[in-house]
């Protein structure tokens, strides 16, 4: 039960909150507050569980590794940045029972695939709840199930930025009171989403809409 506060501002090595670069590490029950980046994962197979990661400047958790369990964390009030950034190389991660509230974005997937994101609360984020980004590979084969995605502004509940994203599965999520419910679309003819599956997912109100083009 440690506390780490005010560690750095930018992403330069040595100016992050905590960096885990060894495999099979468990980090649990800690408080990380007002850091540049709360936790950076560069190695595979870590357990990040039951931590409070709040009031950060860039990312609550930043990972470009695989096979991590990230569960039961409160990742909130990172209002200058992201709750969690799943960057290039992030795959087969399990995000389970976390709270991503009052960040700029709750969850951002950047060329990140084969992740399971379930039973999280992604609420009241200032720029959007869950967003897909693309650089060199398309986010695909991610599973989103039983998440609560409520009252997210600007880009809304689930959205994307001009790219292909495919074979993602959305099951039994509650998505309501967002500026936009689900907006998976592209302005480029060749960058259309396909084979994404939505099952018993939506609890919309009049402010939400679904668009997949």
Coordinates of N, CA and C in Angstrom, one line a residue:
X1 N 0.8 -1.2 0.0 CA 0.0 0.0 0.0 C 0.9 1.2 0.0
X2 N 1.4 1.6 -1.2 CA 2.3 2.7 -1.3 C 1.6 3.9 -2.0
X3 N 2.2 5.0 -1.9 CA 1.7 6.2 -2.5 C 2.8 6.9 -3.4
X4 N 2.4 7.2 -4.6 CA 3.4 7.9 -5.5 C 2.7 9.1 -6.1
X5 N 3.3 10.3 -5.9 CA 2.6 11.5 -6.3 C 3.6 12.5 -6.9
X6 N 3.1 13.2 -7.9 CA 3.8 14.3 -8.6 C 5.1 13.8 -9.2
X7 N 5.1 12.7 -10.0 CA 6.3 12.2 -10.6 C 6.3 12.6 -12.1
X8 N 7.0 13.7 -12.4 CA 7.2 14.1 -13.8 C 6.0 14.7 -14.5
X9 N 6.3 15.2 -15.7 CA 5.2 15.8 -16.5 C 5.1 15.2 -17.9
X10 N 6.3 14.9 -18.5 CA 6.2 14.3 -19.9 C 6.6 12.9 -19.9
X11 N 6.7 12.3 -21.2 CA 6.9 10.9 -21.3 C 8.3 10.4 -21.3
X12 N 9.3 11.3 -21.1 CA 10.7 10.9 -21.0 C 10.9 9.9 -19.9
X13 N 11.7 8.9 -20.2 CA 12.1 7.9 -19.2 C 12.6 8.6 -17.9
X14 N 12.1 8.2 -16.8 CA 12.5 8.8 -15.5 C 11.5 9.9 -15.1
X15 N 10.6 10.2 -16.0 CA 9.6 11.2 -15.6 C 8.2 10.7 -15.6
X16 N 8.1 9.4 -15.5 CA 6.8 8.7 -15.4 C 6.5 8.4 -13.9
X17 N 5.3 8.0 -13.7 CA 5.0 7.6 -12.3 C 5.7 6.3 -11.9
X18 N 5.2 5.2 -12.6 CA 5.8 3.9 -12.3 C 5.9 3.2 -13.6
X19 N 7.1 2.6 -13.9 CA 7.3 1.8 -15.1 C 7.6 0.4 -14.7
X20 N 6.8 -0.6 -15.2 CA 7.0 -2.0 -15.0 C 7.6 -2.6 -16.3
X21 N 8.8 -3.0 -16.2 CA 9.5 -3.6 -17.4 C 10.0 -5.0 -17.1
X22 N 9.5 -5.6 -16.1 CA 9.8 -7.0 -15.8 C 8.5 -7.8 -15.9
X23 N 8.6 -9.1 -16.3 CA 7.4 -9.9 -16.5 C 6.9 -10.5 -15.2
X24 N 5.6 -10.7 -15.2 CA 4.9 -11.3 -14.1 C 5.1 -10.6 -12.8
X25 N 4.7 -9.3 -12.8 CA 4.8 -8.5 -11.6 C 3.3 -8.2 -11.2
X26 N 3.1 -8.2 -9.9 CA 1.8 -7.8 -9.4 C 1.9 -6.5 -8.7
X27 N 1.1 -5.5 -9.1 CA 1.1 -4.2 -8.5 C -0.3 -3.9 -8.0
X28 N -0.5 -3.9 -6.7 CA -1.9 -3.8 -6.2 C -2.0 -3.0 -4.9
X29 N -3.2 -2.3 -4.7 CA -3.5 -1.6 -3.5 C -2.7 -0.3 -3.3
X30 N -2.3 0.3 -4.4 CA -1.5 1.6 -4.2 C -2.3 2.8 -4.7
X31 N -1.8 3.9 -4.3 CA -2.4 5.2 -4.8 C -1.3 6.0 -5.6
X32 N -1.7 6.3 -6.8 CA -0.8 7.1 -7.7 C -1.6 8.3 -8.1
X33 N -1.1 9.5 -7.7 CA -1.9 10.7 -7.9 C -1.0 11.8 -8.4
X34 N -1.5 12.6 -9.4 CA -0.9 13.8 -9.9 C 0.4 13.5 -10.6
X35 N 0.5 12.3 -11.2 CA 1.7 11.9 -12.0 C 1.6 12.2 -13.4
X36 N 2.7 12.3 -14.2 CA 2.6 12.5 -15.6 C 1.9 11.3 -16.2
X37 N 2.4 10.1 -15.9 CA 1.7 8.8 -16.3 C 1.7 8.0 -15.1
X38 N 0.6 7.5 -14.7 CA 0.5 6.7 -13.5 C 1.3 5.4 -13.6
X39 N 0.9 4.5 -14.5 CA 1.6 3.2 -14.7 C 2.0 3.0 -16.1
X40 N 3.2 2.7 -16.4 CA 3.6 2.3 -17.8 C 4.0 0.9 -17.8
X41 N 3.4 0.1 -18.7 CA 3.7 -1.3 -18.9 C 4.5 -1.6 -20.1
X42 N 5.7 -2.0 -20.0 CA 6.5 -2.3 -21.1 C 6.8 -3.8 -21.3
X43 N 6.4 -4.6 -20.2 CA 6.6 -6.0 -20.2 C 5.3 -6.7 -20.2
X44 N 5.3 -8.0 -20.6 CA 4.0 -8.8 -20.7 C 3.7 -9.4 -19.3
X45 N 2.5 -9.8 -19.1 CA 2.1 -10.7 -18.1 C 2.0 -10.1 -16.7
X46 N 1.7 -8.8 -16.6 CA 1.6 -8.1 -15.3 C 0.2 -8.1 -14.8
X47 N 0.0 -8.0 -13.5 CA -1.3 -7.8 -12.8 C -1.3 -6.4 -12.2
X48 N -2.2 -5.6 -12.6 CA -2.4 -4.2 -12.0 C -3.8 -4.2 -11.4
X49 N -3.9 -4.3 -10.1 CA -5.2 -4.6 -9.5 C -5.4 -3.7 -8.2
X50 N -6.6 -3.2 -8.2 CA -7.0 -2.5 -6.9 C -6.3 -1.2 -6.6
X51 N -5.8 -0.5 -7.6 CA -5.1 0.8 -7.4 C -6.0 2.0 -7.6
X52 N -5.7 3.1 -7.0 CA -6.3 4.4 -7.3 C -5.3 5.2 -8.1
X53 N -5.6 5.5 -9.4 CA -4.7 6.2 -10.3 C -5.5 7.4 -10.7
X54 N -5.3 8.5 -10.1 CA -6.1 9.7 -10.3 C -5.3 11.0 -10.5
X55 N -6.0 12.0 -11.1 CA -5.5 13.3 -11.2 C -4.2 13.4 -11.9
X56 N -4.0 12.5 -13.0 CA -2.8 12.6 -13.7 C -2.8 13.6 -14.9
X57 N -1.7 13.7 -15.6 CA -1.6 14.7 -16.6 C -1.7 14.1 -18.0
X58 N -1.2 12.9 -18.3 CA -1.2 12.4 -19.6 C -2.0 11.1 -19.7
X59 N -1.5 10.0 -19.0 CA -2.3 8.7 -19.0 C -2.3 8.2 -17.6
X60 N -3.5 7.6 -17.3 CA -3.5 6.8 -16.0 C -2.7 5.6 -16.1
X61 N -2.9 4.8 -17.2 CA -2.1 3.6 -17.5 C -1.8 3.7 -19.0
X62 N -0.5 3.4 -19.3 CA 0.0 3.4 -20.7 C 0.7 2.1 -20.9
X63 N 0.2 1.3 -21.8 CA 0.7 0.0 -22.1 C 1.0 -0.2 -23.6
X64 N 2.1 -0.8 -23.9 CA 2.3 -1.4 -25.2 C 2.9 -2.8 -25.0
X65 N 2.2 -3.5 -24.1 CA 2.6 -4.9 -23.9 C 1.3 -5.8 -23.9
X66 N 1.5 -7.1 -23.6 CA 0.5 -8.1 -23.8 C 0.3 -8.9 -22.6
X67 N -0.9 -9.6 -22.6 CA -1.3 -10.6 -21.5 C -1.2 -10.0 -20.1
X68 N -1.6 -8.8 -20.0 CA -1.8 -8.2 -18.7 C -3.2 -8.2 -18.1
X69 N -3.3 -8.4 -16.8 CA -4.6 -8.3 -16.2 C -4.7 -6.9 -15.5
X70 N -5.7 -6.1 -15.9 CA -5.8 -4.8 -15.3 C -7.3 -4.8 -14.7
X71 N -7.4 -4.9 -13.4 CA -8.7 -5.1 -12.8 C -8.9 -4.4 -11.5
X72 N -10.1 -3.9 -11.3 CA -10.5 -3.3 -10.0 C -9.8 -2.0 -9.7
X73 N -9.3 -1.3 -10.7 CA -8.6 0.0 -10.5 C -9.6 1.1 -10.6
X74 N -9.4 2.2 -9.9 CA -10.1 3.4 -10.1 C -9.2 4.4 -10.8
X75 N -9.5 4.6 -12.1 CA -8.6 5.4 -13.0 C -9.4 6.6 -13.4
X76 N -9.4 7.7 -12.6 CA -10.3 8.8 -12.8 C -9.6 10.1 -12.6
X77 N -10.3 11.2 -13.1 CA -9.9 12.6 -13.0 C -8.5 12.8 -13.6
X78 N -8.2 12.1 -14.7 CA -7.0 12.4 -15.5 C -7.5 13.3 -16.6
X79 N -7.9 14.5 -16.2 CA -8.7 15.4 -17.1 C -7.9 16.0 -18.2
X80 N -6.5 15.9 -18.2 CA -5.7 16.4 -19.3 C -5.4 15.2 -20.3
X81 N -5.8 14.0 -20.0 CA -5.4 12.9 -20.8 C -6.4 11.7 -20.8
X82 N -5.8 10.5 -20.8 CA -6.6 9.3 -20.9 C -6.6 8.4 -19.7
X83 N -7.7 7.7 -19.5 CA -7.7 6.7 -18.4 C -6.7 5.6 -18.7
X84 N -6.8 5.0 -19.8 CA -5.9 4.0 -20.2 C -5.6 4.1 -21.7
X85 N -4.4 4.0 -22.1 CA -3.9 4.0 -23.5 C -3.4 2.7 -23.9
X86 N -4.1 1.9 -24.7 CA -3.6 0.6 -25.2 C -2.9 0.9 -26.5
X87 N -1.6 1.0 -26.5 CA -0.9 1.5 -27.7 C -0.5 0.3 -28.6
X88 N 0.3 0.7 -29.6 CA 0.7 -0.4 -30.6 C 1.5 -1.5 -29.8
X89 N 1.1 -2.7 -30.1 CA 1.7 -3.8 -29.4 C 0.9 -4.3 -28.3
X90 N -0.1 -3.6 -27.9 CA -1.0 -4.1 -26.8 C -2.0 -5.1 -27.3
X91 N -1.9 -6.3 -26.8 CA -2.8 -7.3 -27.2 C -3.1 -8.3 -26.1
X92 N -4.2 -9.0 -26.2 CA -4.5 -10.1 -25.2 C -4.5 -9.6 -23.8
X93 N -4.9 -8.3 -23.6 CA -5.0 -7.8 -22.3 C -6.4 -7.9 -21.8
X94 N -6.6 -8.1 -20.5 CA -7.9 -8.2 -19.9 C -8.2 -7.0 -19.0
X95 N -9.1 -6.2 -19.4 CA -9.5 -5.0 -18.5 C -10.9 -5.4 -17.9
X96 N -10.9 -5.5 -16.6 CA -12.0 -6.1 -15.9 C -12.3 -5.3 -14.6
X97 N -13.6 -4.9 -14.5 CA -14.1 -4.2 -13.3 C -13.3 -3.0 -12.9
X98 N -12.9 -2.2 -13.9 CA -12.2 -0.9 -13.6 C -13.2 0.2 -13.7
X99 N -12.9 1.3 -13.1 CA -13.6 2.6 -13.2 C -12.8 3.6 -14.0
X100 N -13.3 4.0 -15.1 CA -12.7 5.1 -15.9 C -13.6 6.3 -16.0
X101 N -13.6 7.1 -15.0 CA -14.5 8.2 -14.9 C -13.7 9.6 -14.9
X102 N -14.4 10.6 -15.6 CA -13.9 12.0 -15.5 C -12.5 12.1 -16.0
X103 N -12.1 11.4 -17.1 CA -10.9 11.6 -17.8 C -11.2 12.4 -19.1
X104 N -10.2 12.7 -19.9 CA -10.5 13.2 -21.3 C -11.2 12.1 -22.1
X105 N -10.5 11.0 -22.2 CA -11.1 9.8 -22.8 C -10.9 8.7 -21.8
X106 N -11.9 7.8 -21.7 CA -11.8 6.7 -20.8 C -10.8 5.6 -21.2
X107 N -11.0 5.0 -22.4 CA -10.2 4.0 -23.0 C -9.9 4.3 -24.4
X108 N -8.6 4.3 -24.8 CA -8.2 4.5 -26.2 C -7.4 3.3 -26.7
X109 N -7.9 2.7 -27.8 CA -7.2 1.6 -28.4 C -6.5 2.1 -29.7
X110 N -5.2 2.0 -29.7 CA -4.4 2.5 -30.8 C -3.7 1.3 -31.5
X111 N -4.2 0.8 -32.6 CA -3.7 -0.4 -33.2 C -3.6 -1.5 -32.2
X112 N -4.6 -1.7 -31.4 CA -4.6 -2.6 -30.3 C -5.7 -3.7 -30.5
X113 N -5.3 -5.0 -30.5 CA -6.3 -6.0 -30.8 C -6.2 -7.2 -29.8
X114 N -7.3 -8.0 -29.9 CA -7.4 -9.2 -29.1 C -7.5 -9.0 -27.6
X115 N -8.0 -7.8 -27.3 CA -8.2 -7.5 -25.9 C -9.6 -7.8 -25.4
X116 N -9.8 -8.1 -24.1 CA -11.1 -8.3 -23.6 C -11.4 -7.2 -22.6
X117 N -12.5 -6.5 -22.8 CA -12.8 -5.3 -22.0 C -14.2 -5.5 -21.4
X118 N -14.3 -5.8 -20.1 CA -15.6 -6.3 -19.6 C -15.8 -5.8 -18.2
X119 N -17.1 -5.5 -17.9 CA -17.6 -5.1 -16.6 C -16.9 -3.8 -16.1
X120 N -16.5 -2.9 -17.0 CA -15.9 -1.7 -16.6 C -17.0 -0.6 -16.5
X121 N -16.8 0.5 -15.8 CA -17.6 1.7 -15.8 C -16.8 2.8 -16.5
X122 N -17.3 3.2 -17.6 CA -16.7 4.2 -18.4 C -17.7 5.4 -18.5
X123 N -17.6 6.3 -17.5 CA -18.6 7.3 -17.4 C -18.1 8.7 -17.2
X124 N -18.8 9.7 -17.7 CA -18.5 11.1 -17.4 C -17.2 11.5 -17.9
X125 N -16.7 11.0 -19.0 CA -15.4 11.4 -19.6 C -15.6 12.6 -20.5
X126 N -14.7 13.5 -20.5 CA -15.0 14.8 -21.1 C -14.9 14.8 -22.7
X127 N -14.1 14.0 -23.3 CA -14.0 13.9 -24.7 C -14.6 12.6 -25.3
X128 N -14.8 11.6 -24.6 CA -15.3 10.4 -25.1 C -15.1 9.2 -24.2
X129 N -15.9 8.1 -24.3 CA -15.7 7.0 -23.5 C -14.7 6.0 -24.0
X130 N -15.0 5.4 -25.1 CA -14.0 4.4 -25.8 C -13.8 4.9 -27.2
X131 N -12.5 5.0 -27.6 CA -12.3 5.4 -29.0 C -11.2 4.5 -29.6
X132 N -11.3 4.3 -30.9 CA -10.4 3.6 -31.7 C -9.5 4.5 -32.5
X133 N -8.2 4.3 -32.5 CA -7.3 5.0 -33.4 C -6.5 4.0 -34.2
X134 N -5.9 4.5 -35.3 CA -5.2 3.6 -36.2 C -3.9 4.3 -36.7
X135 N -2.8 3.6 -36.7 CA -1.6 4.1 -37.4 C -1.1 3.1 -38.4
X136 N -0.8 1.9 -38.0 CA -0.2 0.9 -39.0 C -1.0 -0.4 -39.1
X137 N -1.8 -0.7 -38.0 CA -2.6 -1.9 -38.0 C -4.0 -1.5 -37.5
X138 N -5.0 -2.3 -37.9 CA -6.3 -1.9 -37.6 C -6.8 -2.6 -36.3
X139 N -7.4 -1.9 -35.4 CA -7.9 -2.6 -34.2 C -9.0 -3.6 -34.6
X140 N -8.7 -4.8 -34.1 CA -9.7 -5.9 -34.5 C -9.7 -7.0 -33.4
X141 N -10.7 -7.8 -33.4 CA -10.9 -8.9 -32.5 C -10.9 -8.6 -31.1
X142 N -11.3 -7.4 -30.7 CA -11.5 -7.0 -29.3 C -12.9 -7.4 -28.9
X143 N -13.1 -7.7 -27.7 CA -14.4 -8.1 -27.1 C -14.7 -7.1 -26.0
X144 N -15.9 -6.4 -26.2 CA -16.4 -5.5 -25.2 C -17.7 -6.1 -24.6
X145 N -17.7 -6.4 -23.3 CA -19.0 -7.0 -22.8 C -19.3 -6.5 -21.4
X146 N -20.6 -6.3 -21.2 CA -21.1 -5.9 -19.9 C -20.5 -4.6 -19.3
X147 N -20.1 -3.7 -20.2 CA -19.6 -2.4 -19.7 C -20.7 -1.4 -19.5
X148 N -20.5 -0.5 -18.6 CA -21.4 0.6 -18.4 C -20.8 1.8 -19.0
X149 N -21.4 2.4 -20.1 CA -20.8 3.5 -20.8 C -21.8 4.7 -20.8
X150 N -21.7 5.6 -19.9 CA -22.7 6.5 -19.6 C -22.2 8.0 -19.5
X151 N -22.9 8.9 -20.2 CA -22.7 10.3 -20.0 C -21.3 10.8 -20.4
X152 N -20.8 10.3 -21.5 CA -19.6 10.7 -22.1 C -19.8 11.8 -23.1
X153 N -19.0 12.8 -23.1 CA -19.2 14.0 -24.0 C -18.5 13.9 -25.3
X154 N -18.7 14.9 -26.2 CA -18.0 15.1 -27.5 C -18.1 13.9 -28.4
X155 N -17.1 13.0 -28.3 CA -17.2 11.8 -29.2 C -18.1 10.7 -28.7
X156 N -18.6 10.8 -27.5 CA -19.7 10.0 -27.0 C -19.2 8.7 -26.5
X157 N -20.1 7.6 -26.5 CA -19.8 6.4 -25.9 C -18.7 5.6 -26.5
X158 N -18.9 5.2 -27.8 CA -17.9 4.4 -28.6 C -17.8 5.1 -29.9
X159 N -16.5 5.4 -30.3 CA -16.3 6.1 -31.6 C -15.0 5.7 -32.2
X160 N -14.8 6.2 -33.4 CA -13.6 5.9 -34.1 C -13.1 7.1 -34.9
X161 N -11.9 7.0 -35.5 CA -11.3 8.1 -36.2 C -10.8 7.6 -37.6
X162 N -11.7 7.6 -38.6 CA -11.4 7.4 -40.0 C -10.4 6.2 -40.2
X163 N -10.9 5.0 -40.1 CA -10.1 3.8 -40.3 C -10.9 2.6 -40.4
X164 N -10.2 1.5 -40.7 CA -10.9 0.2 -40.7 C -10.8 -0.4 -39.3
X165 N -11.8 -1.0 -38.9 CA -11.8 -1.8 -37.6 C -12.8 -2.9 -37.8
X166 N -12.4 -4.1 -37.5 CA -13.2 -5.2 -37.9 C -13.1 -6.4 -36.9
X167 N -14.1 -7.2 -36.9 CA -14.2 -8.4 -36.1 C -14.2 -8.1 -34.6
X168 N -14.6 -6.9 -34.2 CA -14.8 -6.6 -32.8 C -16.2 -7.0 -32.4
X169 N -16.3 -7.4 -31.1 CA -17.6 -7.9 -30.6 C -18.0 -7.1 -29.4
X170 N -19.3 -6.7 -29.4 CA -19.9 -5.8 -28.4 C -21.1 -6.6 -27.8
X171 N -21.1 -7.0 -26.6 CA -22.1 -7.8 -26.0 C -22.6 -7.2 -24.7
X172 N -23.9 -7.0 -24.6 CA -24.6 -6.6 -23.3 C -24.0 -5.4 -22.6
X173 N -23.6 -4.4 -23.4 CA -23.1 -3.2 -22.8 C -24.3 -2.2 -22.6
X174 N -24.2 -1.4 -21.6 CA -25.2 -0.4 -21.4 C -24.6 1.0 -21.9
X175 N -25.2 1.6 -22.9 CA -24.7 2.8 -23.5 C -25.8 3.8 -23.5
X176 N -25.7 4.8 -22.6 CA -26.8 5.8 -22.6 C -26.3 7.1 -22.1
X177 N -27.1 8.2 -22.4 CA -26.9 9.5 -22.0 C -25.6 10.1 -22.4
X178 N -25.0 9.6 -23.6 CA -23.8 10.1 -24.2 C -24.2 11.1 -25.2
X179 N -23.2 12.0 -25.6 CA -23.5 12.9 -26.7 C -23.8 12.2 -28.0
X180 N -23.1 11.1 -28.2 CA -23.4 10.1 -29.3 C -23.3 8.7 -28.7
X181 N -24.2 7.8 -29.0 CA -24.1 6.5 -28.4 C -23.0 5.7 -29.0
X182 N -23.1 5.3 -30.3 CA -22.0 4.6 -31.0 C -21.9 5.2 -32.3
X183 N -20.6 5.6 -32.7 CA -20.4 6.2 -34.0 C -19.1 5.6 -34.6
X184 N -19.3 4.5 -35.3 CA -18.2 3.8 -35.9 C -18.4 4.0 -37.4
X185 N -17.7 5.0 -37.9 CA -17.8 5.3 -39.3 C -16.5 5.9 -39.9
X186 N -16.5 6.0 -41.2 CA -15.3 6.5 -41.8 C -15.7 7.4 -43.0
X187 N -14.9 8.4 -43.2 CA -15.2 9.3 -44.4 C -14.5 8.7 -45.6
X188 N -13.7 7.7 -45.5 CA -13.0 7.1 -46.7 C -13.8 5.8 -47.1
X189 N -14.0 5.7 -48.4 CA -14.8 4.6 -48.9 C -14.1 3.3 -48.6
X190 N -12.8 3.3 -48.7 CA -12.0 2.0 -48.5 C -11.7 1.7 -47.0
X191 N -12.2 2.6 -46.1 CA -11.9 2.4 -44.7 C -13.2 2.1 -43.9
X192 N -14.0 1.2 -44.4 CA -15.3 0.9 -43.8 C -15.1 -0.2 -42.7
X193 N -15.9 -0.1 -41.6 CA -15.9 -1.1 -40.6 C -16.6 -2.4 -41.2
X194 N -16.2 -3.5 -40.8 CA -17.0 -4.7 -41.2 C -16.8 -5.8 -40.2
X195 N -17.8 -6.7 -40.2 CA -17.9 -7.9 -39.3 C -17.8 -7.6 -37.8
X196 N -18.2 -6.4 -37.4 CA -18.4 -6.1 -36.0 C -19.7 -6.6 -35.6
X197 N -19.8 -7.2 -34.4 CA -21.0 -7.8 -33.9 C -21.5 -7.1 -32.7
X198 N -22.8 -6.7 -32.7 CA -23.4 -6.1 -31.6 C -24.6 -7.0 -31.1
X199 N -24.5 -7.4 -29.8 CA -25.5 -8.3 -29.3 C -26.1 -7.7 -28.0
X200 N -27.4 -7.5 -27.9 CA -28.1 -7.1 -26.7 C -27.3 -5.9 -26.0
X201 N -26.9 -5.0 -26.8 CA -25.9 -4.0 -26.3 C -26.5 -2.7 -25.8
X202 N -27.5 -2.2 -26.4 CA -27.8 -0.8 -26.2 C -29.0 -0.5 -25.3
X203 N -28.8 0.5 -24.5 CA -30.0 1.1 -23.7 C -29.9 2.6 -24.0
X204 N -30.5 2.9 -25.2 CA -30.3 4.3 -25.7 C -31.4 5.2 -25.1
X205 N -31.1 6.5 -25.1 CA -32.2 7.5 -24.9 C -32.2 8.4 -26.1
X206 N -33.0 9.5 -26.1 CA -33.1 10.3 -27.3 C -31.9 11.0 -27.7
X207 N -30.9 11.1 -26.8 CA -29.6 11.8 -27.2 C -28.6 10.9 -27.9
X208 N -28.9 9.6 -28.0 CA -27.9 8.7 -28.5 C -28.4 8.3 -29.9
X209 N -27.4 8.0 -30.7 CA -27.6 7.3 -32.0 C -26.5 6.3 -32.4
X210 N -26.9 5.4 -33.2 CA -25.9 4.4 -33.6 C -25.6 4.6 -35.1
X211 N -24.3 4.6 -35.5 CA -24.0 4.9 -36.9 C -22.8 4.0 -37.2
X212 N -22.9 3.1 -38.2 CA -21.8 2.3 -38.6 C -21.8 2.3 -40.1
X213 N -20.9 3.1 -40.8 CA -20.9 3.3 -42.2 C -19.6 3.0 -42.8

